[in-house]
Amino acid sequence: AQSVTQLGSHVSVSEGALVLLRCNYSSSVPPYLFWYVQYPNQGLQLLLKYTTGATLVKGINGFEAEFKKSETSFHLTKPSAHMSDAAEYFCAVSATGGGNKLTFGTGTQLKVEL
Amino acid sequence: DGGITQSPKYLFRKEGQNVTLSCEQNLNHDAMYWYRQDPGQGLRLIYYSQIVNDFQKGDIAEGYSVSREKKESFPLTVTSAQKNPTAFYLCASSIPGQGGITEQYFGPGTRLTVT
């Protein structure tokens, strides 16, 4: 079984400040990890993914995430927030043998203030 | 342009009526999925299909049914047995990939309101 915990259902940052969205996972086998973004009343868009190899993953829109096995974490960061980053962000985990099913966290709503 | 279409964007039904949500993809993906999204609960898997004419229940399949007669289409029926059907429904697809795991691509969603 696998699970995802996103700490902080709402995060607020100032424009230009660091964005840090937290994700911790639980998986009995090596995980595949994903971050998605959702704008209001829209579907989800993939930001980045970790499968194997390099643990620092770069995605779209200046976001990146680091896979830390020892901490079972996959936190999402962006050095400088922009107003257009305001959205809901979901971390998800999948694992081999699971039929490519994703287990999602409950999401973090990011607010960017002037 | 390749992608996933879901129709309609907004759907209103009376309690006790069955309703079918459409999902079509032209990405040539083998696998398709249906999720339900409620505020504060993330996405929960309803049904998924890895190949035509085959599908499996997800975590919250009760009160829902699906079919997969064509690779491109994976309609979801919300039956009158679903106790709380009002939600945002998202369809996704993926290529299973060599290791069996790849990212999923999502449609724009259908917001269903049942009164």
PDB file of N, CA and C in Angstrom, chain A residues 2 98-104, chain B residues 32-37 41-49 56-62 64 74 76 89-92 104 106:
ATOM      1  N   GLN A   2       0.364   2.294  -0.547  1.00  0.00           N
ATOM      2  CA  GLN A   2       1.116   3.539  -0.620  1.00  0.00           C
ATOM      3  C   GLN A   2       0.217   4.689  -0.203  1.00  0.00           C
ATOM      4  N   GLY A  98       1.346  -1.895  -9.178  1.00  0.00           N
ATOM      5  CA  GLY A  98       0.080  -1.247  -8.853  1.00  0.00           C
ATOM      6  C   GLY A  98      -0.754  -0.890 -10.054  1.00  0.00           C
ATOM      7  N   GLY A  99      -0.361  -1.350 -11.242  1.00  0.00           N
ATOM      8  CA  GLY A  99      -1.150  -1.066 -12.428  1.00  0.00           C
ATOM      9  C   GLY A  99      -1.146   0.379 -12.830  1.00  0.00           C
ATOM     10  N   ASN A 100      -0.084   1.111 -12.550  1.00  0.00           N
ATOM     11  CA  ASN A 100       0.037   2.528 -12.879  1.00  0.00           C
ATOM     12  C   ASN A 100      -1.021   3.379 -12.184  1.00  0.00           C
ATOM     13  N   LYS A 101      -1.525   2.919 -11.055  1.00  0.00           N
ATOM     14  CA  LYS A 101      -2.484   3.725 -10.305  1.00  0.00           C
ATOM     15  C   LYS A 101      -1.734   4.767  -9.483  1.00  0.00           C
ATOM     16  N   LEU A 102      -2.299   5.954  -9.460  1.00  0.00           N
ATOM     17  CA  LEU A 102      -1.732   7.028  -8.664  1.00  0.00           C
ATOM     18  C   LEU A 102      -2.515   7.192  -7.374  1.00  0.00           C
ATOM     19  N   THR A 103      -1.782   7.421  -6.285  1.00  0.00           N
ATOM     20  CA  THR A 103      -2.409   7.798  -5.028  1.00  0.00           C
ATOM     21  C   THR A 103      -2.044   9.251  -4.776  1.00  0.00           C
ATOM     22  N   PHE A 104      -3.053  10.094  -4.614  1.00  0.00           N
ATOM     23  CA  PHE A 104      -2.855  11.532  -4.477  1.00  0.00           C
ATOM     24  C   PHE A 104      -2.888  11.980  -3.026  1.00  0.00           C
TER      25      PHE A 104
ATOM     26  N   MET B  32      -6.883   4.191 -19.187  1.00  0.00           N
ATOM     27  CA  MET B  32      -7.732   5.333 -18.861  1.00  0.00           C
ATOM     28  C   MET B  32      -8.249   5.195 -17.438  1.00  0.00           C
ATOM     29  N   TYR B  33      -8.563   6.353 -16.848  1.00  0.00           N
ATOM     30  CA  TYR B  33      -8.912   6.393 -15.432  1.00  0.00           C
ATOM     31  C   TYR B  33     -10.046   7.383 -15.198  1.00  0.00           C
ATOM     32  N   TRP B  34     -10.821   7.141 -14.142  1.00  0.00           N
ATOM     33  CA  TRP B  34     -11.787   8.115 -13.657  1.00  0.00           C
ATOM     34  C   TRP B  34     -11.510   8.407 -12.187  1.00  0.00           C
ATOM     35  N   TYR B  35     -11.449   9.723 -11.869  1.00  0.00           N
ATOM     36  CA  TYR B  35     -11.261  10.178 -10.510  1.00  0.00           C
ATOM     37  C   TYR B  35     -12.421  11.073 -10.102  1.00  0.00           C
ATOM     38  N   ARG B  36     -12.637  11.089  -8.814  1.00  0.00           N
ATOM     39  CA  ARG B  36     -13.592  12.026  -8.234  1.00  0.00           C
ATOM     40  C   ARG B  36     -12.801  12.973  -7.342  1.00  0.00           C
ATOM     41  N   GLN B  37     -13.132  14.272  -7.430  1.00  0.00           N
ATOM     42  CA  GLN B  37     -12.457  15.266  -6.604  1.00  0.00           C
ATOM     43  C   GLN B  37     -13.476  16.003  -5.749  1.00  0.00           C
ATOM     44  N   GLN B  41     -10.140  16.693  -0.225  1.00  0.00           N
ATOM     45  CA  GLN B  41      -9.921  15.235  -0.223  1.00  0.00           C
ATOM     46  C   GLN B  41      -9.022  14.772  -1.349  1.00  0.00           C
ATOM     47  N   GLY B  42      -8.504  15.654  -2.132  1.00  0.00           N
ATOM     48  CA  GLY B  42      -7.655  15.219  -3.230  1.00  0.00           C
ATOM     49  C   GLY B  42      -8.470  14.484  -4.279  1.00  0.00           C
ATOM     50  N   LEU B  43      -7.796  13.630  -5.026  1.00  0.00           N
ATOM     51  CA  LEU B  43      -8.458  12.836  -6.055  1.00  0.00           C
ATOM     52  C   LEU B  43      -8.554  11.395  -5.597  1.00  0.00           C
ATOM     53  N   ARG B  44      -9.705  10.802  -5.825  1.00  0.00           N
ATOM     54  CA  ARG B  44      -9.903   9.405  -5.471  1.00  0.00           C
ATOM     55  C   ARG B  44     -10.284   8.615  -6.719  1.00  0.00           C
ATOM     56  N   LEU B  45      -9.664   7.456  -6.872  1.00  0.00           N
ATOM     57  CA  LEU B  45      -9.841   6.654  -8.071  1.00  0.00           C
ATOM     58  C   LEU B  45     -11.156   5.891  -8.028  1.00  0.00           C
ATOM     59  N   ILE B  46     -11.936   6.023  -9.100  1.00  0.00           N
ATOM     60  CA  ILE B  46     -13.226   5.344  -9.188  1.00  0.00           C
ATOM     61  C   ILE B  46     -13.075   4.024  -9.948  1.00  0.00           C
ATOM     62  N   TYR B  47     -12.641   4.097 -11.178  1.00  0.00           N
ATOM     63  CA  TYR B  47     -12.408   2.941 -12.025  1.00  0.00           C
ATOM     64  C   TYR B  47     -11.188   3.217 -12.908  1.00  0.00           C
ATOM     65  N   TYR B  48     -10.560   2.142 -13.384  1.00  0.00           N
ATOM     66  CA  TYR B  48      -9.512   2.304 -14.372  1.00  0.00           C
ATOM     67  C   TYR B  48      -9.535   1.133 -15.335  1.00  0.00           C
ATOM     68  N   SER B  49      -8.970   1.395 -16.509  1.00  0.00           N
ATOM     69  CA  SER B  49      -8.958   0.387 -17.568  1.00  0.00           C
ATOM     70  C   SER B  49      -7.580   0.409 -18.216  1.00  0.00           C
ATOM     71  N   GLN B  56     -11.107  -2.232 -14.008  1.00  0.00           N
ATOM     72  CA  GLN B  56     -11.058  -2.649 -12.604  1.00  0.00           C
ATOM     73  C   GLN B  56     -11.617  -1.550 -11.711  1.00  0.00           C
ATOM     74  N   LYS B  57     -12.137  -1.970 -10.572  1.00  0.00           N
ATOM     75  CA  LYS B  57     -12.634  -1.012  -9.593  1.00  0.00           C
ATOM     76  C   LYS B  57     -11.461  -0.311  -8.927  1.00  0.00           C
ATOM     77  N   GLY B  58     -11.688   0.953  -8.649  1.00  0.00           N
ATOM     78  CA  GLY B  58     -10.742   1.711  -7.857  1.00  0.00           C
ATOM     79  C   GLY B  58     -11.164   1.706  -6.403  1.00  0.00           C
ATOM     80  N   ASP B  59     -10.827   2.790  -5.707  1.00  0.00           N
ATOM     81  CA  ASP B  59     -11.088   2.833  -4.268  1.00  0.00           C
ATOM     82  C   ASP B  59     -12.532   3.161  -3.908  1.00  0.00           C
ATOM     83  N   ILE B  60     -13.258   3.800  -4.824  1.00  0.00           N
ATOM     84  CA  ILE B  60     -14.623   4.241  -4.493  1.00  0.00           C
ATOM     85  C   ILE B  60     -15.590   3.910  -5.630  1.00  0.00           C
ATOM     86  N   ALA B  61     -15.620   2.671  -6.074  1.00  0.00           N
ATOM     87  CA  ALA B  61     -16.407   2.282  -7.246  1.00  0.00           C
ATOM     88  C   ALA B  61     -17.912   2.159  -6.982  1.00  0.00           C
ATOM     89  N   GLU B  62     -18.323   2.050  -5.746  1.00  0.00           N
ATOM     90  CA  GLU B  62     -19.741   1.823  -5.450  1.00  0.00           C
ATOM     91  C   GLU B  62     -20.611   2.960  -5.974  1.00  0.00           C
ATOM     92  N   TYR B  64     -21.078   3.549  -9.203  1.00  0.00           N
ATOM     93  CA  TYR B  64     -20.582   3.950 -10.512  1.00  0.00           C
ATOM     94  C   TYR B  64     -20.461   2.726 -11.418  1.00  0.00           C
ATOM     95  N   PHE B  74     -14.017   6.132 -22.661  1.00  0.00           N
ATOM     96  CA  PHE B  74     -14.170   5.484 -21.343  1.00  0.00           C
ATOM     97  C   PHE B  74     -15.275   6.221 -20.577  1.00  0.00           C
ATOM     98  N   LEU B  76     -18.273   7.138 -18.007  1.00  0.00           N
ATOM     99  CA  LEU B  76     -18.599   6.840 -16.608  1.00  0.00           C
ATOM    100  C   LEU B  76     -20.078   7.122 -16.358  1.00  0.00           C
ATOM    101  N   TYR B  89     -15.521  15.585 -11.581  1.00  0.00           N
ATOM    102  CA  TYR B  89     -15.043  14.304 -12.080  1.00  0.00           C
ATOM    103  C   TYR B  89     -13.965  14.527 -13.140  1.00  0.00           C
ATOM    104  N   LEU B  90     -12.860  13.829 -12.956  1.00  0.00           N
ATOM    105  CA  LEU B  90     -11.716  13.971 -13.849  1.00  0.00           C
ATOM    106  C   LEU B  90     -11.383  12.652 -14.514  1.00  0.00           C
ATOM    107  N   CYS B  91     -11.173  12.712 -15.815  1.00  0.00           N
ATOM    108  CA  CYS B  91     -10.751  11.556 -16.595  1.00  0.00           C
ATOM    109  C   CYS B  91      -9.272  11.716 -16.924  1.00  0.00           C
ATOM    110  N   ALA B  92      -8.541  10.626 -16.965  1.00  0.00           N
ATOM    111  CA  ALA B  92      -7.119  10.678 -17.292  1.00  0.00           C
ATOM    112  C   ALA B  92      -6.762   9.487 -18.171  1.00  0.00           C
ATOM    113  N   GLN B 104       0.139  10.414 -15.840  1.00  0.00           N
ATOM    114  CA  GLN B 104      -1.209  10.428 -16.392  1.00  0.00           C
ATOM    115  C   GLN B 104      -1.507  11.832 -16.904  1.00  0.00           C
ATOM    116  N   PHE B 106      -4.547  14.498 -17.900  1.00  0.00           N
ATOM    117  CA  PHE B 106      -5.904  14.733 -17.423  1.00  0.00           C
ATOM    118  C   PHE B 106      -6.726  15.563 -18.400  1.00  0.00           C
TER     119      PHE B 106
END
